[in-house]
CSV table of C-alpha atoms in Angstrom, one decimal:
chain,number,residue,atom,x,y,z
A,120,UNK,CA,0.0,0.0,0.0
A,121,UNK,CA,1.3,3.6,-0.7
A,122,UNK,CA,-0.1,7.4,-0.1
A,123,UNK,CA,1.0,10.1,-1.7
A,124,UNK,CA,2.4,13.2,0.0
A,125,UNK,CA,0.2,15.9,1.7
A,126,UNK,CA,-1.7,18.4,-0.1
A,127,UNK,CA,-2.6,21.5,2.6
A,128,UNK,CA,-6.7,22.4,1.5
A,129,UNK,CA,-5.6,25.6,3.7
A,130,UNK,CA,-9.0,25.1,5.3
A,131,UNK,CA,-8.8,24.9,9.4
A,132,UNK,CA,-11.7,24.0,11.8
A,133,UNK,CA,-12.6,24.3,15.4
A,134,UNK,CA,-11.6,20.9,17.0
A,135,UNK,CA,-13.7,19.6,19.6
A,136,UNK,CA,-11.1,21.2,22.0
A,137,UNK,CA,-12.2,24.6,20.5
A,138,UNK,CA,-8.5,25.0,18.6
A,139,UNK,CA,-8.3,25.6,15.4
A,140,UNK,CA,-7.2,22.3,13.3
A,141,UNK,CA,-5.9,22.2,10.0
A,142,UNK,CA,-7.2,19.5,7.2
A,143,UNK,CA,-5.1,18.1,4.7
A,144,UNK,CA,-6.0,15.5,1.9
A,145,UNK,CA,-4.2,12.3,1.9
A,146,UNK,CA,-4.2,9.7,-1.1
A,147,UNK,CA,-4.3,6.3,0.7
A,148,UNK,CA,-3.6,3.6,-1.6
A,149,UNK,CA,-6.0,5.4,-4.2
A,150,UNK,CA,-8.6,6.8,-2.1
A,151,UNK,CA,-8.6,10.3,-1.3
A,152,UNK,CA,-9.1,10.8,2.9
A,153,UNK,CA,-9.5,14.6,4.8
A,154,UNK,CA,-7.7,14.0,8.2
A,155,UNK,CA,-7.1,16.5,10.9
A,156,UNK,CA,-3.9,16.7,11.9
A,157,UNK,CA,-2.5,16.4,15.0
A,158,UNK,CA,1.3,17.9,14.9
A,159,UNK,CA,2.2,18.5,18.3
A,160,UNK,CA,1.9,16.8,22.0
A,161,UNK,CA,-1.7,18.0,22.9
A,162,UNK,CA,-2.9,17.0,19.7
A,163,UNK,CA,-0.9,13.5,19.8
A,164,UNK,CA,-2.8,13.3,23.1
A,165,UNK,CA,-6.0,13.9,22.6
A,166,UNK,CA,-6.4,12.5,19.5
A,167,UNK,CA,-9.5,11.3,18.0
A,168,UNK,CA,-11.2,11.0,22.1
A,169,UNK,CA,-14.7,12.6,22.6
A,170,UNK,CA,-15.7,12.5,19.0
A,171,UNK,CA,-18.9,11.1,18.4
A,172,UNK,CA,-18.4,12.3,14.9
A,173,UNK,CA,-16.5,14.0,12.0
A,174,UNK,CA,-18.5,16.5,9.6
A,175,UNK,CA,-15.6,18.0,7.5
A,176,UNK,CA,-12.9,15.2,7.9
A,177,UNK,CA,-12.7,11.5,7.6
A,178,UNK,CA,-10.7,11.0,10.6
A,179,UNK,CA,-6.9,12.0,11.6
A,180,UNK,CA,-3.4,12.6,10.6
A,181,UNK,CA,-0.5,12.2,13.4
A,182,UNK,CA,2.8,13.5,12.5
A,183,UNK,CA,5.8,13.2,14.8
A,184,UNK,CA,9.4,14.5,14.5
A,185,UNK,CA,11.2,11.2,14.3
A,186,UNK,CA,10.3,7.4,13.6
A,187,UNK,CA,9.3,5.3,17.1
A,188,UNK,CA,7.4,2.7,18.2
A,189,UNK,CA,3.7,4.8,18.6
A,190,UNK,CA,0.5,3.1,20.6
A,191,UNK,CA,-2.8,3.9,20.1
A,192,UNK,CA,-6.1,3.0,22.8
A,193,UNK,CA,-9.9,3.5,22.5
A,194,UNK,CA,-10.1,5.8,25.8
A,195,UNK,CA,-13.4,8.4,25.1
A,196,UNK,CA,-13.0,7.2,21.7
A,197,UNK,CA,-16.7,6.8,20.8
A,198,UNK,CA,-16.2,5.9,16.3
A,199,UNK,CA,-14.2,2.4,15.4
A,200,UNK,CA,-11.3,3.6,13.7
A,201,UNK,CA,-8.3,2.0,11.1
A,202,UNK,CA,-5.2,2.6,12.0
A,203,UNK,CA,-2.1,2.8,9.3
A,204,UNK,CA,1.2,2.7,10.9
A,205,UNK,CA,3.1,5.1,7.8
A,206,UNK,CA,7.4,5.0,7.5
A,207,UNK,CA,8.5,6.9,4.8
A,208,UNK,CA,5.5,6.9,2.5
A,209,UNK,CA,4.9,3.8,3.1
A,210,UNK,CA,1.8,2.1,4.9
A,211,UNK,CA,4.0,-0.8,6.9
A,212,UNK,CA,1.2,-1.5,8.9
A,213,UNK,CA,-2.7,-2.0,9.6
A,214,UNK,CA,-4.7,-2.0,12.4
A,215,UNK,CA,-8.3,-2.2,13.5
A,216,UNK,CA,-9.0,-0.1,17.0
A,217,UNK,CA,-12.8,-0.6,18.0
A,218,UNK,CA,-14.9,2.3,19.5
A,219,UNK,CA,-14.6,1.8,23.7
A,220,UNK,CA,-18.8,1.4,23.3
A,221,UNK,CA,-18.0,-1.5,21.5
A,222,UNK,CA,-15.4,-3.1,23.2
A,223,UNK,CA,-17.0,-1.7,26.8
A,224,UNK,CA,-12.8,-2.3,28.1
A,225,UNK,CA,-9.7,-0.4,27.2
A,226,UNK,CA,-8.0,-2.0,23.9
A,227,UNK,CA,-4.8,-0.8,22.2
A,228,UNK,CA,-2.8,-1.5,19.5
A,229,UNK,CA,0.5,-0.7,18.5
A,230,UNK,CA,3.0,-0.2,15.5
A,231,UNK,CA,4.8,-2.9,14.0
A,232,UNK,CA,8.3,-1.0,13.5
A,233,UNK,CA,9.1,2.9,14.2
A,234,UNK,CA,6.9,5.0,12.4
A,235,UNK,CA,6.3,8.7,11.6
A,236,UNK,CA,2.9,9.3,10.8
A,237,UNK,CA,-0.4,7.2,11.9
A,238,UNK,CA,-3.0,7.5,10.4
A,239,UNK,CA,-7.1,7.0,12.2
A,240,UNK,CA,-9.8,6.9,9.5
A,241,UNK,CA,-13.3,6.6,10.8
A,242,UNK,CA,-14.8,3.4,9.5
A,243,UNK,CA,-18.1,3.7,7.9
């Protein structure tokens, strides 16, 4: 699987933590996505938690300054979401995180090498 690189829409939103958020579009392996991004450590925190659901945005893109090992739970997270662990461009990686509604516990998952960027898409 591939995705091509970013491509800014320059449109921002109000997050549901009342920031702005920027929106880029995202080619995943042929299908274009609108993610959020999360660039710094409050965003990288908080995520995709006490969404119950996205209106301009098909889910979210994490960026981080170098390649690790990155874990992601269903805490407040209220949509099931799949999760792309991205290196270099390169989708390396697949996961399936559940909403915590649907799982009624705490379930994470975690990348299978360092990674850059994760991706959470909403599933429909």
């Amino acid at each position: 699987m591939w995705i091509t690189p970013l491509k800014p829409t320059n449109l921002k939103i109000l997050s549901n933590h009342h920031q702005e958020q920027p929106i880029v579009e995202l080619d995943i392996d042929g299908k274009m996505h609108r993610l959020l991004v999360a660039d710094h450590p409050y965003a990288w925190q908080q995520g995709l938690m006490h969404y119950r659901e996205l209106t301009q945005a098909d889910g979210m893109l994490f960026i981080f300054p170098v390649k690790d090992y990155h874990s992601f739970w269903n805490q407040n997270t209220f949509m099931d979401l799949d999760i792309y662990w991205v290196a270099d461009h390169t989708i390396v990686g697949t996961a399936f995180l559940p909403s915590i509604e649907k799982t009624g516990k705490v379930v994470s998952v975690a990348s299978p090498e360092p990674v850059e960027w994760v991706i959470e898409v909403v599933r429909k």
